[in-house]
Amino acid sequence: MVGYIYKLAANFADLGKRKRDSFMFTYALDDQIELRPLALQHARPLFHLTDRSRDRLREWLPWVDAIREVEHTANFVKNAIKQGAENGGISAGIWVDDEIAGLISYHQIDWNNRSVSIGYWLGKEFEGKGIMTSACRTFVDYALMDMDLNRVEIRCATGNHRSRAIPERLGFVLEGIVREAEKLPQGYVNHAVYGMIQNEWKLLR
């Protein structure tokens, strides 16, 4: 993977599992788009992005209705930073022309089985521009190549065609459908489960 601008910190522990105690970075996807480590000062712009996109996001994300003020987003950011410090996962803001556009994260890393799932969302005004596909490609590459994990999983509601298009573009395998996997405001939705294995990714890079 190329394009690191700088690494602020990278401490390794439990090398048998490739667990990272802390890692922060800024990564340029192109001249306009960057991934930046999630920090507490991002809570306010991240909340306003969520609020502007609330109607679109709540169709597929169960947590949106619980985010009603900046403090709620600040609590999420604190928890994400804590999880990253304890588990080695990364939550990054996606910035376009110095404006936050969305979020991408590793969920809880399973170090025993060397696997992780990725979650992501974009503000409505940033959809349809290839931003998330590029960000997700970077996260997949970092997980499988730099962190030496063996598997990356992405789950999407079966009706969320924009979200499903991302792992499909990246060559993920549709491994199955989990019925009524998540409860959303409109009721239960099925999840499409996409997987990528390290050896497969090496052939696609």
PDB file of C-alpha atoms in Angstrom:
ATOM      1  CA  MET A   1       0.000   0.000   0.000  1.00  0.00           C
ATOM      2  CA  VAL A   2       1.407   3.378  -0.975  1.00  0.00           C
ATOM      3  CA  GLY A   3       0.548   6.943  -0.124  1.00  0.00           C
ATOM      4  CA  TYR A   4       1.166   7.364   3.597  1.00  0.00           C
ATOM      5  CA  ILE A   5       1.749  11.006   4.417  1.00  0.00           C
ATOM      6  CA  TYR A   6       2.854  10.342   7.958  1.00  0.00           C
ATOM      7  CA  LYS A   7       2.421   7.981  10.867  1.00  0.00           C
ATOM      8  CA  LEU A   8       1.948   9.635  14.217  1.00  0.00           C
ATOM      9  CA  ALA A   9       2.295   6.515  16.316  1.00  0.00           C
ATOM     10  CA  ALA A  10       2.736   2.774  15.753  1.00  0.00           C
ATOM     11  CA  ASN A  11       3.357   0.519  18.735  1.00  0.00           C
ATOM     12  CA  PHE A  12       3.298  -3.233  18.389  1.00  0.00           C
ATOM     13  CA  ALA A  13       2.423  -5.787  21.079  1.00  0.00           C
ATOM     14  CA  ASP A  14       1.750  -9.496  21.014  1.00  0.00           C
ATOM     15  CA  LEU A  15       3.514  -9.922  17.693  1.00  0.00           C
ATOM     16  CA  GLY A  16       2.233 -13.464  17.324  1.00  0.00           C
ATOM     17  CA  LYS A  17      -1.202 -11.964  16.718  1.00  0.00           C
ATOM     18  CA  ARG A  18       0.060  -8.780  15.001  1.00  0.00           C
ATOM     19  CA  LYS A  19      -1.945  -6.791  17.537  1.00  0.00           C
ATOM     20  CA  ARG A  20      -1.396  -3.037  17.416  1.00  0.00           C
ATOM     21  CA  ASP A  21      -1.776  -1.127  20.654  1.00  0.00           C
ATOM     22  CA  SER A  22      -2.052   2.187  18.866  1.00  0.00           C
ATOM     23  CA  PHE A  23      -1.800   3.418  15.332  1.00  0.00           C
ATOM     24  CA  MET A  24      -2.742   6.795  13.982  1.00  0.00           C
ATOM     25  CA  PHE A  25      -2.263   8.023  10.478  1.00  0.00           C
ATOM     26  CA  THR A  26      -3.364  10.386   7.787  1.00  0.00           C
ATOM     27  CA  TYR A  27      -3.723   8.791   4.380  1.00  0.00           C
ATOM     28  CA  ALA A  28      -4.322  10.656   1.131  1.00  0.00           C
ATOM     29  CA  LEU A  29      -6.634   8.860  -1.289  1.00  0.00           C
ATOM     30  CA  ASP A  30      -6.086  11.600  -3.872  1.00  0.00           C
ATOM     31  CA  ASP A  31      -5.517  15.355  -3.986  1.00  0.00           C
ATOM     32  CA  GLN A  32      -8.913  16.045  -2.389  1.00  0.00           C
ATOM     33  CA  ILE A  33      -9.723  13.088  -0.150  1.00  0.00           C
ATOM     34  CA  GLU A  34      -8.006  12.004   3.067  1.00  0.00           C
ATOM     35  CA  LEU A  35      -8.558   9.471   5.798  1.00  0.00           C
ATOM     36  CA  ARG A  36      -7.847  10.980   9.211  1.00  0.00           C
ATOM     37  CA  PRO A  37      -7.801   9.216  12.592  1.00  0.00           C
ATOM     38  CA  LEU A  38     -10.996   9.917  14.476  1.00  0.00           C
ATOM     39  CA  ALA A  39     -10.429  12.470  17.249  1.00  0.00           C
ATOM     40  CA  LEU A  40     -12.644  14.178  19.785  1.00  0.00           C
ATOM     41  CA  GLN A  41     -12.490  17.525  17.951  1.00  0.00           C
ATOM     42  CA  HIS A  42     -14.264  15.823  15.049  1.00  0.00           C
ATOM     43  CA  ALA A  43     -17.408  15.204  17.097  1.00  0.00           C
ATOM     44  CA  ARG A  44     -19.140  18.465  16.182  1.00  0.00           C
ATOM     45  CA  PRO A  45     -18.645  18.308  12.375  1.00  0.00           C
ATOM     46  CA  LEU A  46     -19.427  14.584  12.449  1.00  0.00           C
ATOM     47  CA  PHE A  47     -22.677  15.239  14.307  1.00  0.00           C
ATOM     48  CA  HIS A  48     -23.726  17.947  11.828  1.00  0.00           C
ATOM     49  CA  LEU A  49     -23.006  15.588   8.931  1.00  0.00           C
ATOM     50  CA  THR A  50     -25.128  12.917  10.616  1.00  0.00           C
ATOM     51  CA  ASP A  51     -27.925  15.410  11.239  1.00  0.00           C
ATOM     52  CA  ARG A  52     -27.963  16.627   7.615  1.00  0.00           C
ATOM     53  CA  SER A  53     -28.118  13.047   6.370  1.00  0.00           C
ATOM     54  CA  ARG A  54     -30.447  11.714   9.044  1.00  0.00           C
ATOM     55  CA  ASP A  55     -33.352  10.717   6.787  1.00  0.00           C
ATOM     56  CA  ARG A  56     -31.066   8.839   4.410  1.00  0.00           C
ATOM     57  CA  LEU A  57     -28.954   7.162   7.079  1.00  0.00           C
ATOM     58  CA  ARG A  58     -31.762   5.978   9.335  1.00  0.00           C
ATOM     59  CA  GLU A  59     -33.081   3.770   6.539  1.00  0.00           C
ATOM     60  CA  TRP A  60     -30.086   1.443   7.044  1.00  0.00           C
ATOM     61  CA  LEU A  61     -28.351   2.355  10.310  1.00  0.00           C
ATOM     62  CA  PRO A  62     -30.073   1.536  13.618  1.00  0.00           C
ATOM     63  CA  TRP A  63     -28.056   3.987  15.741  1.00  0.00           C
ATOM     64  CA  VAL A  64     -29.053   7.179  13.926  1.00  0.00           C
ATOM     65  CA  ASP A  65     -32.188   7.978  15.961  1.00  0.00           C
ATOM     66  CA  ALA A  66     -30.131   7.847  19.174  1.00  0.00           C
ATOM     67  CA  ILE A  67     -27.781  10.595  17.931  1.00  0.00           C
ATOM     68  CA  ARG A  68     -29.635  13.782  18.861  1.00  0.00           C
ATOM     69  CA  GLU A  69     -26.900  16.133  20.043  1.00  0.00           C
ATOM     70  CA  VAL A  70     -23.161  16.681  19.742  1.00  0.00           C
ATOM     71  CA  GLU A  71     -22.524  14.957  23.062  1.00  0.00           C
ATOM     72  CA  HIS A  72     -23.926  11.707  21.679  1.00  0.00           C
ATOM     73  CA  THR A  73     -21.435  11.807  18.819  1.00  0.00           C
ATOM     74  CA  ALA A  74     -18.658  12.742  21.251  1.00  0.00           C
ATOM     75  CA  ASN A  75     -19.432   9.633  23.306  1.00  0.00           C
ATOM     76  CA  PHE A  76     -19.244   7.512  20.156  1.00  0.00           C
ATOM     77  CA  VAL A  77     -15.870   9.038  19.289  1.00  0.00           C
ATOM     78  CA  LYS A  78     -14.525   8.378  22.790  1.00  0.00           C
ATOM     79  CA  ASN A  79     -15.639   4.747  22.611  1.00  0.00           C
ATOM     80  CA  ALA A  80     -14.103   4.332  19.158  1.00  0.00           C
ATOM     81  CA  ILE A  81     -10.779   5.721  20.354  1.00  0.00           C
ATOM     82  CA  LYS A  82     -10.874   3.458  23.427  1.00  0.00           C
ATOM     83  CA  GLN A  83     -11.615   0.400  21.314  1.00  0.00           C
ATOM     84  CA  GLY A  84      -8.757   1.289  18.999  1.00  0.00           C
ATOM     85  CA  ALA A  85      -6.333   1.574  21.898  1.00  0.00           C
ATOM     86  CA  GLU A  86      -7.463  -1.717  23.425  1.00  0.00           C
ATOM     87  CA  ASN A  87      -8.050  -3.817  20.334  1.00  0.00           C
ATOM     88  CA  GLY A  88      -6.000  -2.209  17.559  1.00  0.00           C
ATOM     89  CA  GLY A  89      -8.976  -1.245  15.415  1.00  0.00           C
ATOM     90  CA  ILE A  90      -9.107   2.022  13.522  1.00  0.00           C
ATOM     91  CA  SER A  91     -11.954   4.479  13.017  1.00  0.00           C
ATOM     92  CA  ALA A  92     -11.204   7.144  10.450  1.00  0.00           C
ATOM     93  CA  GLY A  93     -13.055  10.176   9.229  1.00  0.00           C
ATOM     94  CA  ILE A  94     -13.250  10.598   5.461  1.00  0.00           C
ATOM     95  CA  TRP A  95     -12.425  14.206   4.569  1.00  0.00           C
ATOM     96  CA  VAL A  96     -13.134  15.810   1.201  1.00  0.00           C
ATOM     97  CA  ASP A  97     -11.600  19.229   0.582  1.00  0.00           C
ATOM     98  CA  ASP A  98     -11.130  19.564   4.350  1.00  0.00           C
ATOM     99  CA  GLU A  99     -14.809  18.766   5.075  1.00  0.00           C
ATOM    100  CA  ILE A 100     -15.802  15.576   6.844  1.00  0.00           C
ATOM    101  CA  ALA A 101     -17.789  13.374   4.470  1.00  0.00           C
ATOM    102  CA  GLY A 102     -18.247  10.120   6.353  1.00  0.00           C
ATOM    103  CA  LEU A 103     -16.708   7.424   8.492  1.00  0.00           C
ATOM    104  CA  ILE A 104     -15.075   4.042   8.016  1.00  0.00           C
ATOM    105  CA  SER A 105     -14.115   1.671  10.828  1.00  0.00           C
ATOM    106  CA  TYR A 106     -12.823  -1.734  11.705  1.00  0.00           C
ATOM    107  CA  HIS A 107     -15.237  -3.382  14.083  1.00  0.00           C
ATOM    108  CA  GLN A 108     -13.870  -5.529  16.927  1.00  0.00           C
ATOM    109  CA  ILE A 109     -10.822  -7.377  15.592  1.00  0.00           C
ATOM    110  CA  ASP A 110     -10.759 -11.128  16.171  1.00  0.00           C
ATOM    111  CA  TRP A 111      -7.038 -11.621  16.697  1.00  0.00           C
ATOM    112  CA  ASN A 112      -7.341 -15.335  17.377  1.00  0.00           C
ATOM    113  CA  ASN A 113      -8.836 -15.953  13.951  1.00  0.00           C
ATOM    114  CA  ARG A 114      -7.138 -12.952  12.283  1.00  0.00           C
ATOM    115  CA  SER A 115     -10.370 -11.498  10.967  1.00  0.00           C
ATOM    116  CA  VAL A 116     -12.248  -8.220  11.066  1.00  0.00           C
ATOM    117  CA  SER A 117     -15.378  -6.623   9.658  1.00  0.00           C
ATOM    118  CA  ILE A 118     -15.599  -3.151   8.165  1.00  0.00           C
ATOM    119  CA  GLY A 119     -18.412  -0.644   8.581  1.00  0.00           C
ATOM    120  CA  TYR A 120     -18.865   2.650   6.744  1.00  0.00           C
ATOM    121  CA  TRP A 121     -21.236   5.469   5.869  1.00  0.00           C
ATOM    122  CA  LEU A 122     -21.219   8.687   3.869  1.00  0.00           C
ATOM    123  CA  GLY A 123     -23.162  11.916   4.101  1.00  0.00           C
ATOM    124  CA  LYS A 124     -25.820  12.150   1.407  1.00  0.00           C
ATOM    125  CA  GLU A 125     -24.069  14.912  -0.542  1.00  0.00           C
ATOM    126  CA  PHE A 126     -20.971  12.744  -0.995  1.00  0.00           C
ATOM    127  CA  GLU A 127     -22.630   9.611  -2.349  1.00  0.00           C
ATOM    128  CA  GLY A 128     -22.111   8.314  -5.868  1.00  0.00           C
ATOM    129  CA  LYS A 129     -18.580   9.704  -6.329  1.00  0.00           C
ATOM    130  CA  GLY A 130     -16.489   6.607  -5.664  1.00  0.00           C
ATOM    131  CA  ILE A 131     -15.273   7.995  -2.332  1.00  0.00           C
ATOM    132  CA  MET A 132     -16.266   5.050  -0.173  1.00  0.00           C
ATOM    133  CA  THR A 133     -15.003   2.433  -2.617  1.00  0.00           C
ATOM    134  CA  SER A 134     -11.586   4.074  -2.498  1.00  0.00           C
ATOM    135  CA  ALA A 135     -11.626   4.351   1.309  1.00  0.00           C
ATOM    136  CA  CYS A 136     -12.776   0.762   1.704  1.00  0.00           C
ATOM    137  CA  ARG A 137     -10.072  -0.508  -0.663  1.00  0.00           C
ATOM    138  CA  THR A 138      -7.480   1.173   1.545  1.00  0.00           C
ATOM    139  CA  PHE A 139      -8.927  -0.361   4.724  1.00  0.00           C
ATOM    140  CA  VAL A 140      -9.079  -3.833   3.180  1.00  0.00           C
ATOM    141  CA  ASP A 141      -5.506  -3.560   1.946  1.00  0.00           C
ATOM    142  CA  TYR A 142      -4.238  -2.349   5.307  1.00  0.00           C
ATOM    143  CA  ALA A 143      -6.037  -5.118   7.205  1.00  0.00           C
ATOM    144  CA  LEU A 144      -4.856  -7.950   4.973  1.00  0.00           C
ATOM    145  CA  MET A 145      -1.393  -6.743   4.010  1.00  0.00           C
ATOM    146  CA  ASP A 146      -0.103  -4.517   6.823  1.00  0.00           C
ATOM    147  CA  MET A 147      -1.931  -6.058   9.768  1.00  0.00           C
ATOM    148  CA  ASP A 148      -1.572  -9.559   8.273  1.00  0.00           C
ATOM    149  CA  LEU A 149      -5.175 -10.503   8.995  1.00  0.00           C
ATOM    150  CA  ASN A 150      -6.575 -13.397   7.013  1.00  0.00           C
ATOM    151  CA  ARG A 151     -10.183 -12.332   6.474  1.00  0.00           C
ATOM    152  CA  VAL A 152     -12.195  -9.166   6.017  1.00  0.00           C
ATOM    153  CA  GLU A 153     -15.986  -9.251   6.143  1.00  0.00           C
ATOM    154  CA  ILE A 154     -18.553  -6.668   5.071  1.00  0.00           C
ATOM    155  CA  ARG A 155     -22.245  -7.040   5.916  1.00  0.00           C
ATOM    156  CA  CYS A 156     -24.953  -4.969   4.247  1.00  0.00           C
ATOM    157  CA  ALA A 157     -28.721  -5.022   4.349  1.00  0.00           C
ATOM    158  CA  THR A 158     -29.816  -6.844   1.212  1.00  0.00           C
ATOM    159  CA  GLY A 159     -31.847  -3.840   0.069  1.00  0.00           C
ATOM    160  CA  ASN A 160     -28.979  -1.378   0.544  1.00  0.00           C
ATOM    161  CA  HIS A 161     -27.737  -1.536  -3.025  1.00  0.00           C
ATOM    162  CA  ARG A 162     -25.302   1.385  -2.705  1.00  0.00           C
ATOM    163  CA  SER A 163     -23.550  -0.270   0.202  1.00  0.00           C
ATOM    164  CA  ARG A 164     -23.530  -3.707  -1.412  1.00  0.00           C
ATOM    165  CA  ALA A 165     -21.957  -2.301  -4.579  1.00  0.00           C
ATOM    166  CA  ILE A 166     -18.751  -1.507  -2.679  1.00  0.00           C
ATOM    167  CA  PRO A 167     -17.630  -5.049  -1.742  1.00  0.00           C
ATOM    168  CA  GLU A 168     -18.863  -6.241  -5.122  1.00  0.00           C
ATOM    169  CA  ARG A 169     -16.633  -3.716  -6.918  1.00  0.00           C
ATOM    170  CA  LEU A 170     -13.698  -4.792  -4.780  1.00  0.00           C
ATOM    171  CA  GLY A 171     -14.107  -8.456  -5.686  1.00  0.00           C
ATOM    172  CA  PHE A 172     -15.547  -9.757  -2.406  1.00  0.00           C
ATOM    173  CA  VAL A 173     -17.385 -13.080  -2.480  1.00  0.00           C
ATOM    174  CA  LEU A 174     -21.059 -13.093  -1.519  1.00  0.00           C
ATOM    175  CA  GLU A 175     -20.985 -15.881   1.049  1.00  0.00           C
ATOM    176  CA  GLY A 176     -24.627 -15.976   2.069  1.00  0.00           C
ATOM    177  CA  ILE A 177     -27.688 -14.223   3.434  1.00  0.00           C
ATOM    178  CA  VAL A 178     -28.425 -13.952   7.156  1.00  0.00           C
ATOM    179  CA  ARG A 179     -32.183 -13.687   7.649  1.00  0.00           C
ATOM    180  CA  GLU A 180     -33.611 -10.925   9.843  1.00  0.00           C
ATOM    181  CA  ALA A 181     -30.124 -10.060  11.062  1.00  0.00           C
ATOM    182  CA  GLU A 182     -30.842  -6.492  12.153  1.00  0.00           C
ATOM    183  CA  LYS A 183     -33.811  -4.495  13.369  1.00  0.00           C
ATOM    184  CA  LEU A 184     -34.247  -1.105  11.721  1.00  0.00           C
ATOM    185  CA  PRO A 185     -37.055   1.453  12.080  1.00  0.00           C
ATOM    186  CA  GLN A 186     -38.955  -0.208   9.223  1.00  0.00           C
ATOM    187  CA  GLY A 187     -38.527  -3.692  10.689  1.00  0.00           C
ATOM    188  CA  TYR A 188     -36.060  -6.560  10.389  1.00  0.00           C
ATOM    189  CA  VAL A 189     -33.748  -6.732   7.393  1.00  0.00           C
ATOM    190  CA  ASN A 190     -31.650  -9.544   5.974  1.00  0.00           C
ATOM    191  CA  HIS A 191     -27.886  -9.147   5.714  1.00  0.00           C
ATOM    192  CA  ALA A 192     -25.758 -10.019   2.699  1.00  0.00           C
ATOM    193  CA  VAL A 193     -22.400 -11.311   3.962  1.00  0.00           C
ATOM    194  CA  TYR A 194     -19.354 -10.587   1.809  1.00  0.00           C
ATOM    195  CA  GLY A 195     -15.899 -11.994   2.518  1.00  0.00           C
ATOM    196  CA  MET A 196     -12.359 -11.481   1.299  1.00  0.00           C
ATOM    197  CA  ILE A 197      -9.434 -13.772   2.180  1.00  0.00           C
ATOM    198  CA  GLN A 198      -5.836 -12.592   2.227  1.00  0.00           C
ATOM    199  CA  ASN A 199      -4.702 -14.944  -0.565  1.00  0.00           C
ATOM    200  CA  GLU A 200      -7.583 -13.795  -2.771  1.00  0.00           C
ATOM    201  CA  TRP A 201      -6.757 -10.133  -2.167  1.00  0.00           C
ATOM    202  CA  LYS A 202      -3.118 -10.675  -3.156  1.00  0.00           C
ATOM    203  CA  LEU A 203      -4.285 -11.847  -6.571  1.00  0.00           C
ATOM    204  CA  LEU A 204      -6.574  -8.831  -7.005  1.00  0.00           C
ATOM    205  CA  ARG A 205      -4.167  -6.063  -5.927  1.00  0.00           C
TER     206      ARG A 205
END
